[in-house]
Amino acid sequence: MKIAVTGGAGFIGSNFIFHMLKAHPEDRVICLDKLTYAGNLSTLASVMDNPNFHFVKLDICDREGVYKLFEEEHPDMVVNFAAESHVDRSIENPEIFLQTNIIGTSVLMNACRKYGIQRYHQVSTDEVYGDLPLDRPNLFFTETTPIHTSSPYSSSKAGADLLVLAYHRTYGLPVTISRCSNNYGPYHFPEKLIPLMIINALHDKPLPVYGDGLNVRDWLYVEDHCRAIDLILQKGKVGEIYNVGGHNEMRNIDIVKLICKELGKPERLITHVTDRKGHDRRYAIDPTKIYNELEWLPETKFADGIKKTIKWYLENQEWWENIVNGEYQGYYERMYGRR
Ligand SMILES: NC(=O)c1ccc[n+]([C@@H]2O[C@H](COP(=O)([O-])OP(=O)(O)OC[C@H]3O[C@@H](n4cnc5c(N)ncnc54)[C@H](O)[C@@H]3O)[C@@H](O)[C@H]2O)c1
């Protein structure tokens, strides 16, 4: 099987590539990534020499480039992680989100139609469902919850999901979609909540928490998400959406306090800052369908996952220091620019 993974130099895509190369050593994985500010090729250093892995620097919106790649490689499956993924950035500059997340998705699917594909999988998010009130803890997102987005990011992801379903209905493209809750784990870009707090705490810097910090997210260890996508590729039903979540709801403020405790840092580092515009209050996934149909269950408990994650950031300081000081952006040129 030949699998094209877009956005594989990012957080979840890279973890997915590691998972696939380990779980399916007979498969060939091709990573397509534009290497935006969020893509870091050094993340993939450990697999660069694997004969079953191939990296291509490519923008998924580049129709000619994508078609050329399909013509040469004829992938059997495409898993689309490539996206602009940071809500705050989407509030500052929505257009690039529409470009990559919607137009890029359509370019990939058009290539799939032209060259044929066994499966196109769209990696989506629980944010397409909008948010839930804090005082109704028995409410969860199911796959039939109406789309009701809050930010330009979630709206662009929802637009892509609708397009993916339309390509299935209209052209019979064999698609699946997964909508996952918040991920955490190794290689998470330092601007996101958990790595940001770990890194700031290590430097005894203020820990900026939006608003009252009571916003609730359902956190899932990244490897569990990768296993879920792998299962959907193997056993998922074409045309279906699968919610992926861990029934692990945590308030932002409690996560930050836990990180302080694990690192032996004082909670007085916590600083409440002006809330994000339109900040969603609570996300909570009902993962019953993927459990019933594909027997997927998360394996990593949050208490263990957060310890593993903190340990990883402590042991891989060079990785995130290069991001924090901007060094990582020249990595591709230095390593591969003249090859
Ligand atoms: N992080 C989460 O908690 C979470 C939860 C649910 C769903 N998702 C979804 O999972 C996917 C991956 O998220 P992530 O957190 O790993 O994101 P990320 O920002 O860490 O990585 C995104 C990757 O996509 C690449 N990319 C961006 N624009 C591109 C383009 N035009 N062409 C090719 N590559 C491009 C970047 O270089 C980067 O490597 C996204 O689609 C996101 O919506 C993320």
Short mmCIF file of C-alpha atoms and ligand atoms in Angstrom, two decimals:
data_model
loop_
_atom_site.label_atom_id
_atom_site.label_comp_id
_atom_site.label_asym_id
_atom_site.label_seq_id
_atom_site.Cartn_x
_atom_site.Cartn_y
_atom_site.Cartn_z
CA MET A 1 0.00 0.00 0.00
CA LYS A 2 1.26 3.50 -0.85
CA ILE A 3 -0.05 6.22 1.47
CA ALA A 4 0.30 9.94 0.80
CA VAL A 5 0.26 11.86 4.08
CA THR A 6 -0.14 15.63 3.75
CA GLY A 7 1.03 17.92 6.57
CA GLY A 8 3.31 15.17 7.84
CA ALA A 9 5.93 17.61 9.12
CA GLY A 10 3.41 18.95 11.63
CA PHE A 11 2.37 17.65 15.03
CA ILE A 12 -0.20 14.92 14.36
CA GLY A 13 0.90 14.10 10.81
CA SER A 14 4.46 13.29 11.96
CA ASN A 15 3.19 11.09 14.78
CA PHE A 16 0.94 9.36 12.24
CA ILE A 17 3.91 8.70 9.92
CA PHE A 18 5.89 7.17 12.82
CA HIS A 19 2.88 5.03 13.69
CA MET A 20 2.31 3.82 10.12
CA LEU A 21 5.96 2.99 9.40
CA LYS A 22 6.03 0.94 12.61
CA ALA A 23 2.60 -0.69 12.38
CA HIS A 24 2.76 -1.40 8.61
CA PRO A 25 6.43 -1.85 7.68
CA GLU A 26 5.37 -3.19 4.28
CA ASP A 27 3.65 0.10 3.33
CA ARG A 28 5.30 3.06 1.63
CA VAL A 29 4.59 6.53 3.06
CA ILE A 30 4.99 9.72 1.05
CA CYS A 31 4.83 12.94 3.02
CA LEU A 32 3.72 16.12 1.25
CA ASP A 33 4.28 19.27 3.26
CA LYS A 34 4.64 22.94 2.39
CA LEU A 35 6.77 23.48 5.52
CA THR A 36 4.91 26.52 6.77
CA TYR A 37 5.89 28.02 10.13
CA ALA A 38 4.18 24.92 11.67
CA GLY A 39 6.05 22.33 9.62
CA ASN A 40 9.40 21.20 10.93
CA LEU A 41 11.41 18.79 8.84
CA SER A 42 13.76 17.96 11.72
CA THR A 43 10.74 16.25 13.31
CA LEU A 44 11.01 13.62 10.56
CA ALA A 45 14.80 13.20 10.86
CA SER A 46 14.48 9.68 12.34
CA VAL A 47 12.60 8.36 9.28
CA MET A 48 14.33 10.29 6.50
CA ASP A 49 16.61 7.34 5.69
CA ASN A 50 13.82 4.76 5.85
CA PRO A 51 13.54 3.30 2.31
CA ASN A 52 9.75 3.18 2.74
CA PHE A 53 9.54 6.89 3.43
CA HIS A 54 9.76 9.76 1.01
CA PHE A 55 9.41 13.50 1.69
CA VAL A 56 8.22 16.01 -0.89
CA LYS A 57 8.06 19.74 -0.18
CA LEU A 58 4.75 20.68 -1.75
CA ASP A 59 1.82 23.03 -1.21
CA ILE A 60 -1.48 21.11 -1.43
CA CYS A 61 -2.94 24.15 -3.22
CA ASP A 62 -0.36 23.74 -6.01
CA ARG A 63 -2.54 21.85 -8.50
CA GLU A 64 0.23 21.18 -11.00
CA GLY A 65 2.62 19.94 -8.34
CA VAL A 66 0.00 17.71 -6.71
CA TYR A 67 -1.08 16.20 -10.06
CA LYS A 68 2.56 15.56 -11.01
CA LEU A 69 3.12 13.77 -7.74
CA PHE A 70 0.01 11.62 -8.24
CA GLU A 71 1.09 10.80 -11.77
CA GLU A 72 4.51 9.66 -10.54
CA GLU A 73 3.51 7.93 -7.33
CA HIS A 74 -0.11 6.81 -7.77
CA PRO A 75 -0.87 6.64 -4.03
CA ASP A 76 -3.49 4.10 -2.90
CA MET A 77 -4.61 6.30 -0.03
CA VAL A 78 -4.40 9.97 0.91
CA VAL A 79 -4.60 11.13 4.52
CA ASN A 80 -4.99 14.89 4.67
CA PHE A 81 -3.55 16.49 7.81
CA ALA A 82 -2.27 19.59 5.98
CA ALA A 83 -3.98 22.63 7.39
CA GLU A 84 -3.59 25.99 8.96
CA SER A 85 -4.49 24.85 12.46
CA HIS A 86 -4.18 27.66 14.98
CA VAL A 87 -7.43 29.41 15.96
CA ASP A 88 -5.67 32.62 17.10
CA ARG A 89 -3.91 32.92 13.75
CA SER A 90 -7.24 32.41 11.95
CA ILE A 91 -8.68 35.35 13.86
CA GLU A 92 -5.74 37.50 12.73
CA ASN A 93 -5.71 36.33 9.10
CA PRO A 94 -8.61 34.11 7.94
CA GLU A 95 -7.77 33.97 4.23
CA ILE A 96 -4.87 31.54 4.31
CA PHE A 97 -7.16 29.19 6.27
CA LEU A 98 -9.71 29.20 3.45
CA GLN A 99 -6.94 28.70 0.92
CA THR A 100 -5.19 25.74 2.51
CA ASN A 101 -8.05 24.11 4.39
CA ILE A 102 -10.71 24.34 1.67
CA ILE A 103 -9.02 24.93 -1.70
CA GLY A 104 -6.14 22.61 -0.78
CA THR A 105 -8.61 19.88 0.13
CA SER A 106 -10.40 20.26 -3.21
CA VAL A 107 -7.08 20.10 -5.15
CA LEU A 108 -6.22 16.84 -3.38
CA MET A 109 -9.64 15.34 -4.03
CA ASN A 110 -9.56 16.37 -7.70
CA ALA A 111 -6.21 14.60 -8.02
CA CYS A 112 -7.78 11.54 -6.33
CA ARG A 113 -10.61 11.59 -8.86
CA LYS A 114 -8.28 11.98 -11.81
CA TYR A 115 -5.76 9.30 -10.86
CA GLY A 116 -8.00 6.96 -8.84
CA ILE A 117 -7.74 6.19 -5.15
CA GLN A 118 -8.79 3.51 -2.70
CA ARG A 119 -9.42 5.98 0.09
CA TYR A 120 -9.26 9.71 0.77
CA HIS A 121 -9.27 10.43 4.50
CA GLN A 122 -9.92 13.92 5.84
CA VAL A 123 -8.53 14.71 9.28
CA SER A 124 -11.08 17.07 10.78
CA THR A 125 -11.82 18.43 14.23
CA ASP A 126 -14.51 18.48 16.92
CA GLU A 127 -14.42 22.27 16.57
CA VAL A 128 -16.77 22.00 13.57
CA TYR A 129 -19.59 21.33 16.07
CA GLY A 130 -19.10 24.67 17.84
CA ASP A 131 -19.20 24.56 21.63
CA LEU A 132 -21.29 23.18 24.46
CA PRO A 133 -22.44 24.99 27.61
CA LEU A 134 -20.44 24.37 30.79
CA ASP A 135 -23.60 23.65 32.82
CA ARG A 136 -24.85 20.68 30.70
CA PRO A 137 -22.12 18.06 31.30
CA ASN A 138 -24.33 15.30 29.87
CA LEU A 139 -24.24 16.88 26.36
CA PHE A 140 -21.70 15.50 23.87
CA PHE A 141 -20.99 15.91 20.15
CA THR A 142 -22.11 12.95 18.08
CA GLU A 143 -21.57 12.55 14.35
CA THR A 144 -25.09 13.89 13.74
CA THR A 145 -24.63 17.06 15.81
CA PRO A 146 -25.20 19.99 13.41
CA ILE A 147 -22.16 21.94 12.26
CA HIS A 148 -22.10 25.25 14.12
CA THR A 149 -18.68 26.84 13.93
CA SER A 150 -17.21 29.73 15.92
CA SER A 151 -13.85 30.70 14.41
CA PRO A 152 -12.50 31.17 10.87
CA TYR A 153 -10.38 28.04 11.56
CA SER A 154 -13.33 25.81 12.46
CA SER A 155 -15.41 27.29 9.64
CA SER A 156 -12.71 26.43 7.11
CA LYS A 157 -12.47 22.88 8.49
CA ALA A 158 -16.27 22.55 8.33
CA GLY A 159 -16.26 23.85 4.75
CA ALA A 160 -13.69 21.20 3.84
CA ASP A 161 -15.76 18.46 5.53
CA LEU A 162 -18.84 19.44 3.52
CA LEU A 163 -16.82 19.39 0.33
CA VAL A 164 -15.43 15.93 1.17
CA LEU A 165 -18.95 14.58 1.72
CA ALA A 166 -20.09 16.24 -1.51
CA TYR A 167 -17.28 14.56 -3.47
CA HIS A 168 -18.47 11.24 -2.10
CA ARG A 169 -22.11 11.87 -2.94
CA THR A 170 -21.52 13.54 -6.32
CA TYR A 171 -18.51 11.69 -7.70
CA GLY A 172 -18.50 8.54 -5.57
CA LEU A 173 -15.04 9.36 -4.17
CA PRO A 174 -14.28 6.80 -1.42
CA VAL A 175 -13.88 9.17 1.53
CA THR A 176 -13.86 8.97 5.31
CA ILE A 177 -13.67 11.78 7.86
CA SER A 178 -12.45 11.74 11.46
CA ARG A 179 -13.34 14.53 13.88
CA CYS A 180 -11.02 14.45 16.84
CA SER A 181 -10.80 16.33 20.10
CA ASN A 182 -7.69 18.21 21.28
CA ASN A 183 -4.48 16.22 20.90
CA TYR A 184 -1.37 16.43 23.04
CA GLY A 185 2.00 14.67 22.97
CA PRO A 186 5.48 14.89 21.39
CA TYR A 187 6.25 17.36 18.57
CA HIS A 188 3.36 19.69 19.44
CA PHE A 189 4.19 23.19 18.16
CA PRO A 190 5.19 25.47 21.05
CA GLU A 191 2.41 28.02 20.46
CA LYS A 192 -0.30 25.53 21.57
CA LEU A 193 -1.50 25.39 25.18
CA ILE A 194 0.32 22.37 26.66
CA PRO A 195 3.80 22.87 25.10
CA LEU A 196 3.60 26.64 25.64
CA MET A 197 2.93 26.15 29.34
CA ILE A 198 5.67 23.52 29.72
CA ILE A 199 8.26 25.72 27.99
CA ASN A 200 7.28 28.94 29.78
CA ALA A 201 7.21 27.15 33.15
CA LEU A 202 10.70 25.74 32.50
CA HIS A 203 11.90 29.32 31.94
CA ASP A 204 9.94 30.63 34.98
CA LYS A 205 8.04 32.86 32.57
CA PRO A 206 4.38 33.91 33.08
CA LEU A 207 1.83 31.26 32.07
CA PRO A 208 -0.80 33.18 30.07
CA VAL A 209 -4.28 31.68 30.52
CA TYR A 210 -7.13 33.06 28.43
CA GLY A 211 -9.99 34.62 30.45
CA ASP A 212 -11.07 32.67 33.52
CA GLY A 213 -9.37 29.49 32.29
CA LEU A 214 -12.57 27.49 32.82
CA ASN A 215 -12.87 26.48 29.15
CA VAL A 216 -13.11 22.73 28.87
CA ARG A 217 -11.39 20.59 26.23
CA ASP A 218 -11.45 16.82 25.73
CA TRP A 219 -7.76 15.80 25.54
CA LEU A 220 -6.48 12.77 23.66
CA TYR A 221 -2.91 11.45 23.48
CA VAL A 222 -1.74 11.87 19.87
CA GLU A 223 -0.86 8.18 19.40
CA ASP A 224 -4.44 7.21 20.19
CA HIS A 225 -5.63 9.57 17.44
CA CYS A 226 -3.13 8.03 14.98
CA ARG A 227 -4.34 4.50 15.82
CA ALA A 228 -7.93 5.64 15.25
CA ILE A 229 -7.12 6.98 11.77
CA ASP A 230 -5.24 3.78 10.91
CA LEU A 231 -8.30 1.73 11.94
CA ILE A 232 -10.63 3.95 9.90
CA LEU A 233 -8.38 3.43 6.85
CA GLN A 234 -8.52 -0.32 7.33
CA LYS A 235 -12.06 -0.96 8.53
CA GLY A 236 -13.99 2.31 8.29
CA LYS A 237 -17.02 2.53 6.07
CA VAL A 238 -16.71 4.79 3.04
CA GLY A 239 -18.80 7.97 3.25
CA GLU A 240 -18.80 7.90 7.07
CA ILE A 241 -17.71 10.36 9.74
CA TYR A 242 -16.09 9.05 12.95
CA ASN A 243 -15.77 11.13 16.12
CA VAL A 244 -12.56 10.44 18.04
CA GLY A 245 -12.26 11.46 21.68
CA GLY A 246 -11.15 10.18 25.02
CA HIS A 247 -13.93 11.19 27.47
CA ASN A 248 -11.17 13.15 29.13
CA GLU A 249 -12.51 16.63 29.78
CA MET A 250 -10.18 19.05 31.51
CA ARG A 251 -10.41 22.76 32.27
CA ASN A 252 -7.51 24.77 30.82
CA ILE A 253 -6.64 26.18 34.24
CA ASP A 254 -6.40 22.67 35.73
CA ILE A 255 -4.03 21.57 32.98
CA VAL A 256 -1.77 24.54 33.66
CA LYS A 257 -1.83 23.84 37.41
CA LEU A 258 -0.98 20.19 36.74
CA ILE A 259 1.99 21.20 34.58
CA CYS A 260 3.21 23.52 37.38
CA LYS A 261 2.92 20.63 39.84
CA GLU A 262 4.75 18.15 37.60
CA LEU A 263 7.59 20.63 36.99
CA GLY A 264 7.74 21.83 40.61
CA LYS A 265 6.87 25.40 39.58
CA PRO A 266 4.70 27.83 41.58
CA GLU A 267 1.12 28.52 40.46
CA ARG A 268 1.81 32.22 40.88
CA LEU A 269 3.35 32.07 37.39
CA ILE A 270 -0.23 31.78 36.07
CA THR A 271 -1.39 35.08 34.54
CA HIS A 272 -4.94 35.57 33.28
CA VAL A 273 -4.97 37.44 29.95
CA THR A 274 -7.80 38.87 27.82
CA ASP A 275 -9.95 36.07 26.48
CA ARG A 276 -9.78 34.90 22.85
CA LYS A 277 -12.54 36.43 20.68
CA GLY A 278 -15.50 34.02 20.40
CA HIS A 279 -13.71 31.53 22.68
CA ASP A 280 -15.56 28.20 22.75
CA ARG A 281 -16.50 27.10 26.27
CA ARG A 282 -16.62 23.33 26.12
CA TYR A 283 -15.88 20.58 23.61
CA ALA A 284 -16.84 17.01 24.41
CA ILE A 285 -16.88 14.11 21.99
CA ASP A 286 -19.10 11.05 22.11
CA PRO A 287 -16.85 8.34 20.58
CA THR A 288 -19.48 5.55 20.78
CA LYS A 289 -19.61 4.99 17.01
CA ILE A 290 -15.88 4.34 16.54
CA TYR A 291 -15.94 2.06 19.59
CA ASN A 292 -19.00 0.09 18.43
CA GLU A 293 -18.02 -0.19 14.78
CA LEU A 294 -14.20 -0.33 14.88
CA GLU A 295 -13.53 -1.31 18.51
CA TRP A 296 -11.31 1.73 19.03
CA LEU A 297 -10.63 2.86 22.58
CA PRO A 298 -7.95 5.27 23.81
CA GLU A 299 -5.02 3.47 25.46
CA THR A 300 -3.21 6.32 27.19
CA LYS A 301 -4.76 7.83 30.32
CA PHE A 302 -4.27 11.59 30.67
CA ALA A 303 -2.31 11.19 33.93
CA ASP A 304 0.25 9.04 32.09
CA GLY A 305 0.12 10.92 28.78
CA ILE A 306 0.87 14.30 30.33
CA LYS A 307 3.83 12.84 32.26
CA LYS A 308 5.16 11.27 29.03
CA THR A 309 4.67 14.57 27.20
CA ILE A 310 6.47 16.65 29.83
CA LYS A 311 9.32 14.11 29.87
CA TRP A 312 9.55 14.35 26.08
CA TYR A 313 9.82 18.17 26.18
CA LEU A 314 12.50 17.91 28.88
CA GLU A 315 14.49 15.38 26.85
CA ASN A 316 14.08 17.15 23.49
CA GLN A 317 14.93 20.73 24.33
CA GLU A 318 16.90 21.20 21.12
CA TRP A 319 13.78 20.45 19.05
CA TRP A 320 11.69 23.19 20.63
CA GLU A 321 14.53 25.63 21.27
CA ASN A 322 15.19 25.66 17.51
CA ILE A 323 11.53 26.55 16.97
CA VAL A 324 11.45 29.18 19.67
CA ASN A 325 14.57 30.89 18.26
CA GLY A 326 13.50 30.45 14.61
CA GLU A 327 16.43 28.17 13.67
CA TYR A 328 14.15 25.40 12.43
CA GLN A 329 12.98 27.50 9.50
CA GLY A 330 16.38 27.25 7.84
CA TYR A 331 16.65 23.49 8.48
CA TYR A 332 15.19 22.42 5.14
CA GLU A 333 17.51 24.68 3.17
CA ARG A 334 20.55 23.52 5.15
CA MET A 335 19.70 19.83 4.90
CA TYR A 336 18.03 19.53 1.54
CA GLY A 337 18.19 22.89 -0.23
CA ARG A 338 21.07 21.95 -2.51
CA ARG A 339 20.21 18.28 -3.06
N1 LIG B 1 -3.96 19.60 17.08
C1 LIG B 1 -5.14 19.17 17.44
O1 LIG B 1 -5.45 19.08 18.62
C2 LIG B 1 -6.15 18.73 16.39
C3 LIG B 1 -7.34 18.15 16.82
C4 LIG B 1 -8.25 17.70 15.84
C5 LIG B 1 -7.94 17.84 14.50
N2 LIG B 1 -6.79 18.44 14.12
C6 LIG B 1 -6.50 18.52 12.67
O2 LIG B 1 -5.39 17.68 12.43
C7 LIG B 1 -4.60 18.20 11.37
C8 LIG B 1 -3.17 18.35 11.82
O3 LIG B 1 -3.12 19.22 12.95
P1 LIG B 1 -1.74 19.58 13.66
O4 LIG B 1 -2.06 20.01 15.03
O5 LIG B 1 -0.78 18.49 13.43
O6 LIG B 1 -1.31 20.84 12.78
P2 LIG B 1 0.10 21.54 12.62
O7 LIG B 1 -0.18 22.99 12.47
O8 LIG B 1 1.06 21.09 13.68
O9 LIG B 1 0.66 20.94 11.24
C9 LIG B 1 0.12 21.30 10.01
C10 LIG B 1 1.10 20.85 8.93
O10 LIG B 1 0.51 21.14 7.65
C11 LIG B 1 1.48 21.77 6.83
N3 LIG B 1 0.81 22.64 5.88
C12 LIG B 1 0.12 23.79 6.13
N4 LIG B 1 -0.35 24.32 4.99
C13 LIG B 1 0.02 23.47 3.99
C14 LIG B 1 -0.19 23.46 2.59
N5 LIG B 1 -0.86 24.44 1.96
N6 LIG B 1 0.31 22.43 1.87
C15 LIG B 1 1.02 21.42 2.46
N7 LIG B 1 1.26 21.41 3.80
C16 LIG B 1 0.76 22.40 4.55
C17 LIG B 1 2.39 22.54 7.80
O11 LIG B 1 3.66 22.81 7.22
C18 LIG B 1 2.44 21.57 8.96
O12 LIG B 1 3.49 20.64 8.79
C19 LIG B 1 -5.25 19.52 10.97
O13 LIG B 1 -6.03 19.30 9.83
C20 LIG B 1 -6.12 19.88 12.16
O14 LIG B 1 -7.25 20.61 11.74
C21 LIG B 1 -5.87 18.90 15.03
#
